[in-house]
């Protein structure tokens, strides 16, 4: 009878140890799954941030290119206006000099 009780205790201890090992293995598997999920989420997050940055940079580049084109157009218009004024003033100055020469030296 004592032998039987000892065998039952041993069997119970073995069962408890087996359950403990199984629980330990389940915990490791669960932790591995969560680590994999976390790594995947980090990767997705990094990709999303990279996409946002890339899109933002592309938008900024487009805006800068547009601003550059506008400034070039404005510069071209300003240069054209200055050239036209120069030409108009040049003719007036030449006419004025001719008139003064005529006045001083006669026609």
PDB file of C-alpha atoms in Angstrom:
ATOM      1  CA  UNK A   1       0.000   0.000   0.000  1.00  0.00           C
ATOM      2  CA  UNK A   2       2.803   2.473   0.792  1.00  0.00           C
ATOM      3  CA  UNK A   3       4.438   1.443  -2.445  1.00  0.00           C
ATOM      4  CA  UNK A   4       1.219   2.216  -4.286  1.00  0.00           C
ATOM      5  CA  UNK A   5       0.972   5.678  -2.709  1.00  0.00           C
ATOM      6  CA  UNK A   6       4.625   6.371  -3.560  1.00  0.00           C
ATOM      7  CA  UNK A   7       3.982   5.332  -7.150  1.00  0.00           C
ATOM      8  CA  UNK A   8       0.931   7.601  -7.325  1.00  0.00           C
ATOM      9  CA  UNK A   9       2.960  10.489  -5.879  1.00  0.00           C
ATOM     10  CA  UNK A  10       5.731   9.820  -8.418  1.00  0.00           C
ATOM     11  CA  UNK A  11       3.183   9.681 -11.243  1.00  0.00           C
ATOM     12  CA  UNK A  12       1.623  12.946 -10.038  1.00  0.00           C
ATOM     13  CA  UNK A  13       5.052  14.581  -9.819  1.00  0.00           C
ATOM     14  CA  UNK A  14       5.871  13.362 -13.327  1.00  0.00           C
ATOM     15  CA  UNK A  15       2.555  14.709 -14.617  1.00  0.00           C
ATOM     16  CA  UNK A  16       3.167  18.059 -12.907  1.00  0.00           C
ATOM     17  CA  UNK A  17       6.678  18.201 -14.409  1.00  0.00           C
ATOM     18  CA  UNK A  18       5.292  17.356 -17.832  1.00  0.00           C
ATOM     19  CA  UNK A  19       2.651  20.105 -17.506  1.00  0.00           C
ATOM     20  CA  UNK A  20       5.318  22.528 -16.305  1.00  0.00           C
ATOM     21  CA  UNK A  21       7.520  21.724 -19.314  1.00  0.00           C
ATOM     22  CA  UNK A  22       4.538  22.035 -21.650  1.00  0.00           C
ATOM     23  CA  UNK A  23       3.574  25.394 -20.092  1.00  0.00           C
ATOM     24  CA  UNK A  24       7.173  26.567 -20.382  1.00  0.00           C
ATOM     25  CA  UNK A  25       7.269  25.559 -24.054  1.00  0.00           C
ATOM     26  CA  UNK A  26       3.920  27.278 -24.675  1.00  0.00           C
ATOM     27  CA  UNK A  27       5.264  30.452 -23.065  1.00  0.00           C
ATOM     28  CA  UNK A  28       8.366  30.346 -25.274  1.00  0.00           C
ATOM     29  CA  UNK A  29       6.235  29.827 -28.383  1.00  0.00           C
ATOM     30  CA  UNK A  30       3.938  32.677 -27.354  1.00  0.00           C
ATOM     31  CA  UNK A  31       6.921  34.947 -26.724  1.00  0.00           C
ATOM     32  CA  UNK A  32       8.436  34.042 -30.110  1.00  0.00           C
ATOM     33  CA  UNK A  33       5.142  34.783 -31.852  1.00  0.00           C
ATOM     34  CA  UNK A  34       4.877  38.136 -30.104  1.00  0.00           C
ATOM     35  CA  UNK A  35       8.504  38.980 -30.944  1.00  0.00           C
ATOM     36  CA  UNK A  36       7.859  38.129 -34.601  1.00  0.00           C
ATOM     37  CA  UNK A  37       4.697  40.240 -34.580  1.00  0.00           C
ATOM     38  CA  UNK A  38       6.565  43.129 -32.959  1.00  0.00           C
ATOM     39  CA  UNK A  39       9.362  42.881 -35.532  1.00  0.00           C
ATOM     40  CA  UNK A  40       6.784  42.868 -38.330  1.00  0.00           C
ATOM     41  CA  UNK A  41       5.006  45.911 -36.867  1.00  0.00           C
ATOM     42  CA  UNK A  42       8.320  47.744 -36.511  1.00  0.00           C
ATOM     43  CA  UNK A  43       9.185  46.953 -40.118  1.00  0.00           C
ATOM     44  CA  UNK A  44       5.773  48.137 -41.321  1.00  0.00           C
ATOM     45  CA  UNK A  45       6.110  51.287 -39.229  1.00  0.00           C
ATOM     46  CA  UNK A  46       9.571  52.026 -40.624  1.00  0.00           C
ATOM     47  CA  UNK A  47       8.292  51.482 -44.165  1.00  0.00           C
ATOM     48  CA  UNK A  48       5.335  53.791 -43.525  1.00  0.00           C
ATOM     49  CA  UNK A  49       7.610  56.498 -42.121  1.00  0.00           C
ATOM     50  CA  UNK A  50       9.967  56.102 -45.072  1.00  0.00           C
ATOM     51  CA  UNK A  51       7.039  56.417 -47.495  1.00  0.00           C
ATOM     52  CA  UNK A  52       5.771  59.544 -45.752  1.00  0.00           C
ATOM     53  CA  UNK A  53       9.251  61.073 -45.873  1.00  0.00           C
ATOM     54  CA  UNK A  54       9.702  60.125 -49.520  1.00  0.00           C
ATOM     55  CA  UNK A  55       6.298  61.564 -50.429  1.00  0.00           C
ATOM     56  CA  UNK A  56       7.027  64.721 -48.451  1.00  0.00           C
ATOM     57  CA  UNK A  57      10.390  65.170 -50.148  1.00  0.00           C
ATOM     58  CA  UNK A  58       8.833  64.612 -53.561  1.00  0.00           C
ATOM     59  CA  UNK A  59       6.165  67.211 -52.804  1.00  0.00           C
ATOM     60  CA  UNK A  60       8.772  69.682 -51.589  1.00  0.00           C
ATOM     61  CA  UNK A  61      10.889  69.082 -54.681  1.00  0.00           C
ATOM     62  CA  UNK A  62       7.874  69.735 -56.914  1.00  0.00           C
ATOM     63  CA  UNK A  63       7.070  72.920 -55.010  1.00  0.00           C
ATOM     64  CA  UNK A  64      10.673  74.100 -55.219  1.00  0.00           C
ATOM     65  CA  UNK A  65      10.799  73.341 -58.935  1.00  0.00           C
ATOM     66  CA  UNK A  66       7.583  75.301 -59.471  1.00  0.00           C
ATOM     67  CA  UNK A  67       8.932  78.206 -57.422  1.00  0.00           C
ATOM     68  CA  UNK A  68      12.176  78.091 -59.411  1.00  0.00           C
ATOM     69  CA  UNK A  69      10.255  78.218 -62.688  1.00  0.00           C
ATOM     70  CA  UNK A  70       8.166  81.130 -61.423  1.00  0.00           C
ATOM     71  CA  UNK A  71      11.279  83.018 -60.339  1.00  0.00           C
ATOM     72  CA  UNK A  72      12.947  82.355 -63.687  1.00  0.00           C
ATOM     73  CA  UNK A  73       9.852  83.636 -65.505  1.00  0.00           C
ATOM     74  CA  UNK A  74       9.768  86.719 -63.302  1.00  0.00           C
ATOM     75  CA  UNK A  75      13.481  87.313 -63.899  1.00  0.00           C
ATOM     76  CA  UNK A  76      12.986  86.963 -67.639  1.00  0.00           C
ATOM     77  CA  UNK A  77      10.101  89.451 -67.596  1.00  0.00           C
ATOM     78  CA  UNK A  78      12.132  91.897 -65.493  1.00  0.00           C
ATOM     79  CA  UNK A  79      15.130  91.603 -67.809  1.00  0.00           C
ATOM     80  CA  UNK A  80      12.874  92.172 -70.811  1.00  0.00           C
ATOM     81  CA  UNK A  81      11.309  95.244 -69.195  1.00  0.00           C
ATOM     82  CA  UNK A  82      14.743  96.640 -68.308  1.00  0.00           C
ATOM     83  CA  UNK A  83      15.969  96.011 -71.833  1.00  0.00           C
ATOM     84  CA  UNK A  84      12.929  97.772 -73.294  1.00  0.00           C
ATOM     85  CA  UNK A  85      13.453 100.738 -70.961  1.00  0.00           C
ATOM     86  CA  UNK A  86      17.125 100.834 -71.884  1.00  0.00           C
ATOM     87  CA  UNK A  87      16.304 100.861 -75.575  1.00  0.00           C
ATOM     88  CA  UNK A  88      13.685 103.577 -75.086  1.00  0.00           C
ATOM     89  CA  UNK A  89      16.017 105.714 -72.963  1.00  0.00           C
ATOM     90  CA  UNK A  90      18.917 105.105 -75.339  1.00  0.00           C
ATOM     91  CA  UNK A  91      16.946 106.610 -78.206  1.00  0.00           C
ATOM     92  CA  UNK A  92      15.917 109.578 -76.064  1.00  0.00           C
ATOM     93  CA  UNK A  93      19.500 110.168 -74.892  1.00  0.00           C
ATOM     94  CA  UNK A  94      20.828 109.962 -78.459  1.00  0.00           C
ATOM     95  CA  UNK A  95      18.148 112.385 -79.645  1.00  0.00           C
ATOM     96  CA  UNK A  96      18.944 114.700 -76.726  1.00  0.00           C
ATOM     97  CA  UNK A  97      22.681 114.637 -77.499  1.00  0.00           C
ATOM     98  CA  UNK A  98      22.010 115.306 -81.176  1.00  0.00           C
ATOM     99  CA  UNK A  99      19.806 118.270 -80.243  1.00  0.00           C
ATOM    100  CA  UNK A 100      22.471 119.713 -77.924  1.00  0.00           C
ATOM    101  CA  UNK A 101      25.156 119.283 -80.552  1.00  0.00           C
ATOM    102  CA  UNK A 102      22.929 121.030 -83.083  1.00  0.00           C
ATOM    103  CA  UNK A 103      22.269 123.822 -80.589  1.00  0.00           C
ATOM    104  CA  UNK A 104      25.945 124.244 -79.789  1.00  0.00           C
ATOM    105  CA  UNK A 105      27.447 123.776 -83.242  1.00  0.00           C
ATOM    106  CA  UNK A 106      24.514 124.485 -85.425  1.00  0.00           C
ATOM    107  CA  UNK A 107      22.873 122.153 -87.881  1.00  0.00           C
TER     108      UNK A 107
END
